[in-house]
Amino acid sequence: MPGKKHGKQIPPTGGAPVSKKIPISISDKIQIVMVILTFLSLIGVLLTLKEMQAERNAAYNPTILMNAADFSISWDSNGQEEWLASLPDTSNSSYEVNNDGSITGTISMPVNIFPNNGLESFTAINLGVGAAKDIYFEWDQNNLSRLSEYLTECNPSKSDFCTFGESVVFSVDKGSVVTDIDSSIRLMYMLPNAAETYTLPLPTAYSILIHEIMKYSTLPKDMYIVLYAEYTDIQNNSMKDAFYVALSRTGYESAEDNSGSAMYQLTPTLLTV
């Protein structure tokens, strides 16, 4: 019988690799579990702190809202409201001949100022649980252009009714009406009290344009203007809101002589920026 060969056996090439398990002791397993539990506890603490901070912020959070406001206007057979119809429509001019033969003269044309007692306004309230500080209300810069476009849609011949730059000038039969450009409104604080209201005047230029629009029997759809409000809470967290102020007519009457009356409403809706 041939003898057996003894020696080191070499595994065949191309065979599957031999995996070697690393033994884990019970103490190692306990340490791994403790690390996982510690990590989960840390996440729980962070979530709890975040929730507590949110509740703290909510406890001081102001909520500024605007009340809807109703207005009424009336006009005569010339389409003029009482305040404009009662103003003088005469113009004065004078001149003098100077020693050198030149002529110096002045011409005064009626320039009417919209009466202060004719200003329209609506009210704002703070329905939150905290006071608002350093409130700054600002009208959107496109409001005048937007209202002018609505008027032109009602009557294309009114495209030049309003021009604006540093001030706003309206062309009327009696001359010109001049008003200030959109003004911003500042309040030091607003208390969290629904019974405490704060008056926000509507810019005079807006009132004149809206009145002129409301005189027409057919109005553009979905008319609106925009107002922004920036303020801080008592923790000095800054906030900014936008208000979509819808314009809607609620009543309209027109007589045969073209005189008439109208009622309309401004309805602000909060849109958080």
PDB file of C-alpha atoms in Angstrom:
ATOM      1  CA  MET A   1       0.000   0.000   0.000  1.00  0.00           C
ATOM      2  CA  PRO A   2       1.370   3.411  -0.856  1.00  0.00           C
ATOM      3  CA  GLY A   3       2.161   5.514   2.171  1.00  0.00           C
ATOM      4  CA  LYS A   4       0.118   8.582   3.105  1.00  0.00           C
ATOM      5  CA  LYS A   5       1.654  11.980   2.469  1.00  0.00           C
ATOM      6  CA  HIS A   6       1.775  14.192   5.483  1.00  0.00           C
ATOM      7  CA  GLY A   7       2.316  17.964   5.449  1.00  0.00           C
ATOM      8  CA  LYS A   8       0.523  21.312   5.259  1.00  0.00           C
ATOM      9  CA  GLN A   9      -2.600  21.249   3.121  1.00  0.00           C
ATOM     10  CA  ILE A  10      -3.205  24.296   0.887  1.00  0.00           C
ATOM     11  CA  PRO A  11      -6.872  25.208   0.353  1.00  0.00           C
ATOM     12  CA  PRO A  12      -7.958  25.184  -3.246  1.00  0.00           C
ATOM     13  CA  THR A  13      -7.766  28.518  -5.003  1.00  0.00           C
ATOM     14  CA  GLY A  14     -11.033  30.346  -5.760  1.00  0.00           C
ATOM     15  CA  GLY A  15     -12.774  29.044  -2.656  1.00  0.00           C
ATOM     16  CA  ALA A  16     -15.092  31.178  -0.482  1.00  0.00           C
ATOM     17  CA  PRO A  17     -13.320  33.359   2.114  1.00  0.00           C
ATOM     18  CA  VAL A  18     -13.454  32.094   5.604  1.00  0.00           C
ATOM     19  CA  SER A  19     -15.236  34.588   7.950  1.00  0.00           C
ATOM     20  CA  LYS A  20     -14.116  34.854  11.492  1.00  0.00           C
ATOM     21  CA  LYS A  21     -16.621  35.976  14.175  1.00  0.00           C
ATOM     22  CA  ILE A  22     -15.405  38.398  16.789  1.00  0.00           C
ATOM     23  CA  PRO A  23     -16.801  37.417  20.107  1.00  0.00           C
ATOM     24  CA  ILE A  24     -18.710  40.190  22.017  1.00  0.00           C
ATOM     25  CA  SER A  25     -18.774  39.879  25.702  1.00  0.00           C
ATOM     26  CA  ILE A  26     -21.857  40.614  27.812  1.00  0.00           C
ATOM     27  CA  SER A  27     -20.225  43.758  29.225  1.00  0.00           C
ATOM     28  CA  ASP A  28     -19.667  45.092  25.690  1.00  0.00           C
ATOM     29  CA  LYS A  29     -23.324  44.486  24.832  1.00  0.00           C
ATOM     30  CA  ILE A  30     -24.388  46.341  27.949  1.00  0.00           C
ATOM     31  CA  GLN A  31     -22.183  49.295  27.047  1.00  0.00           C
ATOM     32  CA  ILE A  32     -23.647  49.458  23.506  1.00  0.00           C
ATOM     33  CA  VAL A  33     -27.194  49.425  24.885  1.00  0.00           C
ATOM     34  CA  MET A  34     -26.297  52.180  27.360  1.00  0.00           C
ATOM     35  CA  VAL A  35     -24.879  54.357  24.557  1.00  0.00           C
ATOM     36  CA  ILE A  36     -28.049  53.927  22.498  1.00  0.00           C
ATOM     37  CA  LEU A  37     -30.252  54.752  25.489  1.00  0.00           C
ATOM     38  CA  THR A  38     -28.140  57.824  26.275  1.00  0.00           C
ATOM     39  CA  PHE A  39     -28.452  59.028  22.670  1.00  0.00           C
ATOM     40  CA  LEU A  40     -32.226  58.529  22.709  1.00  0.00           C
ATOM     41  CA  SER A  41     -32.464  60.363  26.039  1.00  0.00           C
ATOM     42  CA  LEU A  42     -30.495  63.279  24.581  1.00  0.00           C
ATOM     43  CA  ILE A  43     -32.885  63.494  21.623  1.00  0.00           C
ATOM     44  CA  GLY A  44     -35.816  63.470  24.050  1.00  0.00           C
ATOM     45  CA  VAL A  45     -34.300  66.314  26.088  1.00  0.00           C
ATOM     46  CA  LEU A  46     -33.680  68.404  22.951  1.00  0.00           C
ATOM     47  CA  LEU A  47     -37.250  67.879  21.748  1.00  0.00           C
ATOM     48  CA  THR A  48     -38.597  68.816  25.179  1.00  0.00           C
ATOM     49  CA  LEU A  49     -36.516  72.001  25.254  1.00  0.00           C
ATOM     50  CA  LYS A  50     -37.669  72.901  21.765  1.00  0.00           C
ATOM     51  CA  GLU A  51     -41.298  72.393  22.748  1.00  0.00           C
ATOM     52  CA  MET A  52     -40.817  74.480  25.898  1.00  0.00           C
ATOM     53  CA  GLN A  53     -39.282  77.304  23.829  1.00  0.00           C
ATOM     54  CA  ALA A  54     -42.200  77.154  21.386  1.00  0.00           C
ATOM     55  CA  GLU A  55     -44.658  77.368  24.291  1.00  0.00           C
ATOM     56  CA  ARG A  56     -42.689  80.293  25.745  1.00  0.00           C
ATOM     57  CA  ASN A  57     -42.769  82.130  22.428  1.00  0.00           C
ATOM     58  CA  ALA A  58     -46.482  81.446  22.056  1.00  0.00           C
ATOM     59  CA  ALA A  59     -47.061  82.944  25.501  1.00  0.00           C
ATOM     60  CA  TYR A  60     -45.720  86.299  24.221  1.00  0.00           C
ATOM     61  CA  ASN A  61     -46.897  86.099  20.625  1.00  0.00           C
ATOM     62  CA  PRO A  62     -48.968  89.080  19.396  1.00  0.00           C
ATOM     63  CA  THR A  63     -51.512  88.686  16.594  1.00  0.00           C
ATOM     64  CA  ILE A  64     -52.429  91.878  14.736  1.00  0.00           C
ATOM     65  CA  LEU A  65     -55.668  91.870  12.759  1.00  0.00           C
ATOM     66  CA  MET A  66     -57.710  94.508  10.924  1.00  0.00           C
ATOM     67  CA  ASN A  67     -61.430  95.100  11.209  1.00  0.00           C
ATOM     68  CA  ALA A  68     -63.530  95.456   8.077  1.00  0.00           C
ATOM     69  CA  ALA A  69     -64.798  99.015   7.511  1.00  0.00           C
ATOM     70  CA  ASP A  70     -67.833 100.355   5.621  1.00  0.00           C
ATOM     71  CA  PHE A  71     -68.011 103.707   3.832  1.00  0.00           C
ATOM     72  CA  SER A  72     -70.575 105.657   1.820  1.00  0.00           C
ATOM     73  CA  ILE A  73     -70.250 108.416  -0.761  1.00  0.00           C
ATOM     74  CA  SER A  74     -72.617 110.539  -2.855  1.00  0.00           C
ATOM     75  CA  TRP A  75     -72.140 112.817  -5.864  1.00  0.00           C
ATOM     76  CA  ASP A  76     -74.073 115.424  -7.836  1.00  0.00           C
ATOM     77  CA  SER A  77     -75.097 115.458 -11.492  1.00  0.00           C
ATOM     78  CA  ASN A  78     -71.571 116.575 -12.411  1.00  0.00           C
ATOM     79  CA  GLY A  79     -70.079 113.561 -10.700  1.00  0.00           C
ATOM     80  CA  GLN A  80     -68.589 115.691  -7.923  1.00  0.00           C
ATOM     81  CA  GLU A  81     -68.753 114.954  -4.227  1.00  0.00           C
ATOM     82  CA  GLU A  82     -69.895 117.672  -1.841  1.00  0.00           C
ATOM     83  CA  TRP A  83     -66.425 118.589  -0.592  1.00  0.00           C
ATOM     84  CA  LEU A  84     -65.207 119.237  -4.148  1.00  0.00           C
ATOM     85  CA  ALA A  85     -68.362 120.880  -5.481  1.00  0.00           C
ATOM     86  CA  SER A  86     -68.294 123.456  -2.658  1.00  0.00           C
ATOM     87  CA  LEU A  87     -64.777 124.671  -3.443  1.00  0.00           C
ATOM     88  CA  PRO A  88     -64.214 127.839  -5.554  1.00  0.00           C
ATOM     89  CA  ASP A  89     -63.459 127.318  -9.208  1.00  0.00           C
ATOM     90  CA  THR A  90     -62.115 130.759 -10.136  1.00  0.00           C
ATOM     91  CA  SER A  91     -58.535 131.493 -11.081  1.00  0.00           C
ATOM     92  CA  ASN A  92     -56.744 134.802 -10.594  1.00  0.00           C
ATOM     93  CA  SER A  93     -53.983 136.328 -12.656  1.00  0.00           C
ATOM     94  CA  SER A  94     -52.025 139.590 -12.522  1.00  0.00           C
ATOM     95  CA  TYR A  95     -49.090 141.166 -14.326  1.00  0.00           C
ATOM     96  CA  GLU A  96     -46.977 144.328 -14.363  1.00  0.00           C
ATOM     97  CA  VAL A  97     -44.627 145.971 -16.826  1.00  0.00           C
ATOM     98  CA  ASN A  98     -41.118 146.438 -15.498  1.00  0.00           C
ATOM     99  CA  ASN A  99     -38.863 149.467 -16.168  1.00  0.00           C
ATOM    100  CA  ASP A 100     -36.887 147.508 -18.725  1.00  0.00           C
ATOM    101  CA  GLY A 101     -40.024 146.689 -20.654  1.00  0.00           C
ATOM    102  CA  SER A 102     -40.267 143.078 -19.469  1.00  0.00           C
ATOM    103  CA  ILE A 103     -43.485 141.740 -18.079  1.00  0.00           C
ATOM    104  CA  THR A 104     -43.796 139.909 -14.781  1.00  0.00           C
ATOM    105  CA  GLY A 105     -47.011 138.079 -14.076  1.00  0.00           C
ATOM    106  CA  THR A 106     -48.570 135.452 -11.909  1.00  0.00           C
ATOM    107  CA  ILE A 107     -51.340 133.012 -12.638  1.00  0.00           C
ATOM    108  CA  SER A 108     -53.072 131.155  -9.845  1.00  0.00           C
ATOM    109  CA  MET A 109     -55.017 128.031 -10.658  1.00  0.00           C
ATOM    110  CA  PRO A 110     -57.322 126.276  -8.210  1.00  0.00           C
ATOM    111  CA  VAL A 111     -55.396 123.674  -6.239  1.00  0.00           C
ATOM    112  CA  ASN A 112     -57.714 121.991  -3.763  1.00  0.00           C
ATOM    113  CA  ILE A 113     -56.615 120.054  -0.716  1.00  0.00           C
ATOM    114  CA  PHE A 114     -58.730 117.075   0.309  1.00  0.00           C
ATOM    115  CA  PRO A 115     -60.252 118.053   3.702  1.00  0.00           C
ATOM    116  CA  ASN A 116     -58.809 116.443   6.811  1.00  0.00           C
ATOM    117  CA  ASN A 117     -62.260 115.659   8.133  1.00  0.00           C
ATOM    118  CA  GLY A 118     -62.864 113.652   4.981  1.00  0.00           C
ATOM    119  CA  LEU A 119     -60.161 111.129   5.792  1.00  0.00           C
ATOM    120  CA  GLU A 120     -61.335 107.544   5.976  1.00  0.00           C
ATOM    121  CA  SER A 121     -59.863 104.992   8.339  1.00  0.00           C
ATOM    122  CA  PHE A 122     -60.220 101.488   9.715  1.00  0.00           C
ATOM    123  CA  THR A 123     -59.129  99.887  12.957  1.00  0.00           C
ATOM    124  CA  ALA A 124     -56.503  97.345  14.000  1.00  0.00           C
ATOM    125  CA  ILE A 125     -56.531  95.126  17.091  1.00  0.00           C
ATOM    126  CA  ASN A 126     -54.117  92.754  18.810  1.00  0.00           C
ATOM    127  CA  LEU A 127     -55.820  89.417  19.447  1.00  0.00           C
ATOM    128  CA  GLY A 128     -52.641  87.671  20.593  1.00  0.00           C
ATOM    129  CA  VAL A 129     -51.549  86.926  24.149  1.00  0.00           C
ATOM    130  CA  GLY A 130     -48.563  89.276  24.130  1.00  0.00           C
ATOM    131  CA  ALA A 131     -47.988  92.949  23.390  1.00  0.00           C
ATOM    132  CA  ALA A 132     -46.608  94.141  20.048  1.00  0.00           C
ATOM    133  CA  LYS A 133     -43.878  96.794  20.039  1.00  0.00           C
ATOM    134  CA  ASP A 134     -42.489  99.219  17.475  1.00  0.00           C
ATOM    135  CA  ILE A 135     -45.268  98.559  14.961  1.00  0.00           C
ATOM    136  CA  TYR A 136     -44.637  99.943  11.496  1.00  0.00           C
ATOM    137  CA  PHE A 137     -47.446  99.886   8.934  1.00  0.00           C
ATOM    138  CA  GLU A 138     -46.495 100.515   5.325  1.00  0.00           C
ATOM    139  CA  TRP A 139     -48.673 100.595   2.215  1.00  0.00           C
ATOM    140  CA  ASP A 140     -47.529  98.655  -0.823  1.00  0.00           C
ATOM    141  CA  GLN A 141     -45.827 100.906  -3.391  1.00  0.00           C
ATOM    142  CA  ASN A 142     -47.959  99.465  -6.196  1.00  0.00           C
ATOM    143  CA  ASN A 143     -51.295 100.422  -4.636  1.00  0.00           C
ATOM    144  CA  LEU A 144     -51.616 103.759  -6.458  1.00  0.00           C
ATOM    145  CA  SER A 145     -50.811 102.173  -9.816  1.00  0.00           C
ATOM    146  CA  ARG A 146     -53.213  99.341  -9.046  1.00  0.00           C
ATOM    147  CA  LEU A 147     -56.097 101.697  -8.190  1.00  0.00           C
ATOM    148  CA  SER A 148     -55.352 103.861 -11.241  1.00  0.00           C
ATOM    149  CA  GLU A 149     -55.584 100.761 -13.434  1.00  0.00           C
ATOM    150  CA  TYR A 150     -58.945  99.862 -11.897  1.00  0.00           C
ATOM    151  CA  LEU A 151     -60.233 103.360 -12.700  1.00  0.00           C
ATOM    152  CA  THR A 152     -58.929 103.182 -16.268  1.00  0.00           C
ATOM    153  CA  GLU A 153     -60.689  99.843 -16.673  1.00  0.00           C
ATOM    154  CA  CYS A 154     -63.935 101.523 -15.604  1.00  0.00           C
ATOM    155  CA  ASN A 155     -63.375 104.477 -17.953  1.00  0.00           C
ATOM    156  CA  PRO A 156     -60.356 104.562 -20.344  1.00  0.00           C
ATOM    157  CA  SER A 157     -60.623 108.371 -20.583  1.00  0.00           C
ATOM    158  CA  LYS A 158     -59.582 108.535 -16.913  1.00  0.00           C
ATOM    159  CA  SER A 159     -56.058 107.243 -17.636  1.00  0.00           C
ATOM    160  CA  ASP A 160     -54.609 110.696 -16.814  1.00  0.00           C
ATOM    161  CA  PHE A 161     -56.826 111.343 -13.813  1.00  0.00           C
ATOM    162  CA  CYS A 162     -54.004 110.658 -11.359  1.00  0.00           C
ATOM    163  CA  THR A 163     -50.290 111.427 -11.592  1.00  0.00           C
ATOM    164  CA  PHE A 164     -47.881 110.840  -8.745  1.00  0.00           C
ATOM    165  CA  GLY A 165     -44.278 111.451  -7.790  1.00  0.00           C
ATOM    166  CA  GLU A 166     -43.359 113.229  -4.568  1.00  0.00           C
ATOM    167  CA  SER A 167     -47.081 114.034  -4.218  1.00  0.00           C
ATOM    168  CA  VAL A 168     -50.281 112.901  -5.902  1.00  0.00           C
ATOM    169  CA  VAL A 169     -52.157 115.231  -8.280  1.00  0.00           C
ATOM    170  CA  PHE A 170     -55.686 114.603  -9.524  1.00  0.00           C
ATOM    171  CA  SER A 171     -57.087 116.396 -12.572  1.00  0.00           C
ATOM    172  CA  VAL A 172     -60.680 117.511 -11.983  1.00  0.00           C
ATOM    173  CA  ASP A 173     -62.997 120.022 -13.666  1.00  0.00           C
ATOM    174  CA  LYS A 174     -62.185 122.680 -11.095  1.00  0.00           C
ATOM    175  CA  GLY A 175     -58.425 122.419 -11.500  1.00  0.00           C
ATOM    176  CA  SER A 176     -56.222 120.071  -9.520  1.00  0.00           C
ATOM    177  CA  VAL A 177     -56.444 118.235  -6.228  1.00  0.00           C
ATOM    178  CA  VAL A 178     -53.122 117.665  -4.477  1.00  0.00           C
ATOM    179  CA  THR A 179     -52.512 115.132  -1.718  1.00  0.00           C
ATOM    180  CA  ASP A 180     -49.489 113.590  -0.041  1.00  0.00           C
ATOM    181  CA  ILE A 181     -47.958 110.355  -1.274  1.00  0.00           C
ATOM    182  CA  ASP A 182     -48.704 107.148   0.652  1.00  0.00           C
ATOM    183  CA  SER A 183     -47.805 107.659   4.289  1.00  0.00           C
ATOM    184  CA  SER A 184     -46.524 105.034   6.692  1.00  0.00           C
ATOM    185  CA  ILE A 185     -47.946 104.627  10.178  1.00  0.00           C
ATOM    186  CA  ARG A 186     -45.980 103.972  13.361  1.00  0.00           C
ATOM    187  CA  LEU A 187     -47.254 102.838  16.751  1.00  0.00           C
ATOM    188  CA  MET A 188     -45.153 102.354  19.872  1.00  0.00           C
ATOM    189  CA  TYR A 189     -47.147  99.376  21.111  1.00  0.00           C
ATOM    190  CA  MET A 190     -50.416  97.456  20.786  1.00  0.00           C
ATOM    191  CA  LEU A 191     -51.755  95.780  23.909  1.00  0.00           C
ATOM    192  CA  PRO A 192     -53.253  92.258  23.711  1.00  0.00           C
ATOM    193  CA  ASN A 193     -56.824  93.428  24.197  1.00  0.00           C
ATOM    194  CA  ALA A 194     -59.612  92.919  21.667  1.00  0.00           C
ATOM    195  CA  ALA A 195     -61.440  95.930  23.109  1.00  0.00           C
ATOM    196  CA  GLU A 196     -58.443  98.217  22.491  1.00  0.00           C
ATOM    197  CA  THR A 197     -58.562  99.412  18.865  1.00  0.00           C
ATOM    198  CA  TYR A 198     -56.027 101.488  16.961  1.00  0.00           C
ATOM    199  CA  THR A 199     -57.077 103.772  14.115  1.00  0.00           C
ATOM    200  CA  LEU A 200     -55.229 103.481  10.795  1.00  0.00           C
ATOM    201  CA  PRO A 201     -56.059 106.270   8.323  1.00  0.00           C
ATOM    202  CA  LEU A 202     -56.502 105.366   4.692  1.00  0.00           C
ATOM    203  CA  PRO A 203     -54.224 107.521   2.494  1.00  0.00           C
ATOM    204  CA  THR A 204     -56.187 110.397   0.997  1.00  0.00           C
ATOM    205  CA  ALA A 205     -55.077 109.505  -2.523  1.00  0.00           C
ATOM    206  CA  TYR A 206     -56.558 106.024  -2.066  1.00  0.00           C
ATOM    207  CA  SER A 207     -59.878 107.495  -0.913  1.00  0.00           C
ATOM    208  CA  ILE A 208     -60.154 109.794  -3.934  1.00  0.00           C
ATOM    209  CA  LEU A 209     -59.362 106.995  -6.392  1.00  0.00           C
ATOM    210  CA  ILE A 210     -61.697 104.509  -4.691  1.00  0.00           C
ATOM    211  CA  HIS A 211     -64.514 107.078  -4.662  1.00  0.00           C
ATOM    212  CA  GLU A 212     -64.029 107.744  -8.360  1.00  0.00           C
ATOM    213  CA  ILE A 213     -64.097 104.005  -9.110  1.00  0.00           C
ATOM    214  CA  MET A 214     -67.287 103.448  -7.102  1.00  0.00           C
ATOM    215  CA  LYS A 215     -69.206 105.964  -9.247  1.00  0.00           C
ATOM    216  CA  TYR A 216     -69.311 103.564 -12.212  1.00  0.00           C
ATOM    217  CA  SER A 217     -72.031 100.974 -12.627  1.00  0.00           C
ATOM    218  CA  THR A 218     -69.635  98.189 -13.655  1.00  0.00           C
ATOM    219  CA  LEU A 219     -66.542  97.515 -11.584  1.00  0.00           C
ATOM    220  CA  PRO A 220     -63.413  95.382 -12.109  1.00  0.00           C
ATOM    221  CA  LYS A 221     -63.371  92.045 -10.340  1.00  0.00           C
ATOM    222  CA  ASP A 222     -61.252  91.219  -7.287  1.00  0.00           C
ATOM    223  CA  MET A 223     -60.068  94.739  -6.494  1.00  0.00           C
ATOM    224  CA  TYR A 224     -57.588  95.000  -3.632  1.00  0.00           C
ATOM    225  CA  ILE A 225     -54.741  96.959  -2.045  1.00  0.00           C
ATOM    226  CA  VAL A 226     -51.936  95.671   0.209  1.00  0.00           C
ATOM    227  CA  LEU A 227     -50.713  96.779   3.638  1.00  0.00           C
ATOM    228  CA  TYR A 228     -47.626  95.465   5.481  1.00  0.00           C
ATOM    229  CA  ALA A 229     -47.030  95.402   9.234  1.00  0.00           C
ATOM    230  CA  GLU A 230     -43.638  94.900  10.890  1.00  0.00           C
ATOM    231  CA  TYR A 231     -43.319  94.611  14.680  1.00  0.00           C
ATOM    232  CA  THR A 232     -41.586  92.788  17.535  1.00  0.00           C
ATOM    233  CA  ASP A 233     -42.840  90.929  20.585  1.00  0.00           C
ATOM    234  CA  ILE A 234     -41.576  91.610  24.109  1.00  0.00           C
ATOM    235  CA  GLN A 235     -38.738  89.110  23.506  1.00  0.00           C
ATOM    236  CA  ASN A 236     -37.645  91.260  20.529  1.00  0.00           C
ATOM    237  CA  ASN A 237     -38.544  88.577  17.985  1.00  0.00           C
ATOM    238  CA  SER A 238     -39.207  90.328  14.663  1.00  0.00           C
ATOM    239  CA  MET A 239     -42.384  89.596  12.708  1.00  0.00           C
ATOM    240  CA  LYS A 240     -43.794  90.754   9.390  1.00  0.00           C
ATOM    241  CA  ASP A 241     -47.366  90.354   8.143  1.00  0.00           C
ATOM    242  CA  ALA A 242     -49.102  91.285   4.909  1.00  0.00           C
ATOM    243  CA  PHE A 243     -52.766  92.249   4.697  1.00  0.00           C
ATOM    244  CA  TYR A 244     -54.774  91.741   1.521  1.00  0.00           C
ATOM    245  CA  VAL A 245     -57.441  94.479   1.670  1.00  0.00           C
ATOM    246  CA  ALA A 246     -60.337  93.615  -0.635  1.00  0.00           C
ATOM    247  CA  LEU A 247     -62.495  96.425  -2.085  1.00  0.00           C
ATOM    248  CA  SER A 248     -66.136  95.537  -2.610  1.00  0.00           C
ATOM    249  CA  ARG A 249     -69.194  97.663  -3.301  1.00  0.00           C
ATOM    250  CA  THR A 250     -72.197  96.849  -1.137  1.00  0.00           C
ATOM    251  CA  GLY A 251     -74.710  99.357  -2.526  1.00  0.00           C
ATOM    252  CA  TYR A 252     -75.207 101.584  -5.573  1.00  0.00           C
ATOM    253  CA  GLU A 253     -77.856 104.059  -6.771  1.00  0.00           C
ATOM    254  CA  SER A 254     -77.849 106.283  -9.848  1.00  0.00           C
ATOM    255  CA  ALA A 255     -80.440 108.906 -10.822  1.00  0.00           C
ATOM    256  CA  GLU A 256     -81.398 110.109 -14.300  1.00  0.00           C
ATOM    257  CA  ASP A 257     -79.358 113.307 -13.838  1.00  0.00           C
ATOM    258  CA  ASN A 258     -76.247 111.175 -13.191  1.00  0.00           C
ATOM    259  CA  SER A 259     -76.177 111.941  -9.482  1.00  0.00           C
ATOM    260  CA  GLY A 260     -75.944 108.969  -7.202  1.00  0.00           C
ATOM    261  CA  SER A 261     -74.566 107.260  -4.133  1.00  0.00           C
ATOM    262  CA  ALA A 262     -72.606 104.156  -3.296  1.00  0.00           C
ATOM    263  CA  MET A 263     -71.529 102.106  -0.290  1.00  0.00           C
ATOM    264  CA  TYR A 264     -68.375 100.038  -0.192  1.00  0.00           C
ATOM    265  CA  GLN A 265     -66.350  97.947   2.225  1.00  0.00           C
ATOM    266  CA  LEU A 266     -62.651  97.393   2.920  1.00  0.00           C
ATOM    267  CA  THR A 267     -62.051  93.825   4.138  1.00  0.00           C
ATOM    268  CA  PRO A 268     -58.485  93.085   5.310  1.00  0.00           C
ATOM    269  CA  THR A 269     -57.256  89.465   5.357  1.00  0.00           C
ATOM    270  CA  LEU A 270     -54.012  88.449   7.072  1.00  0.00           C
ATOM    271  CA  LEU A 271     -51.370  86.805   4.889  1.00  0.00           C
ATOM    272  CA  THR A 272     -48.252  85.927   6.894  1.00  0.00           C
ATOM    273  CA  VAL A 273     -45.053  86.764   4.988  1.00  0.00           C
TER     274      VAL A 273
END
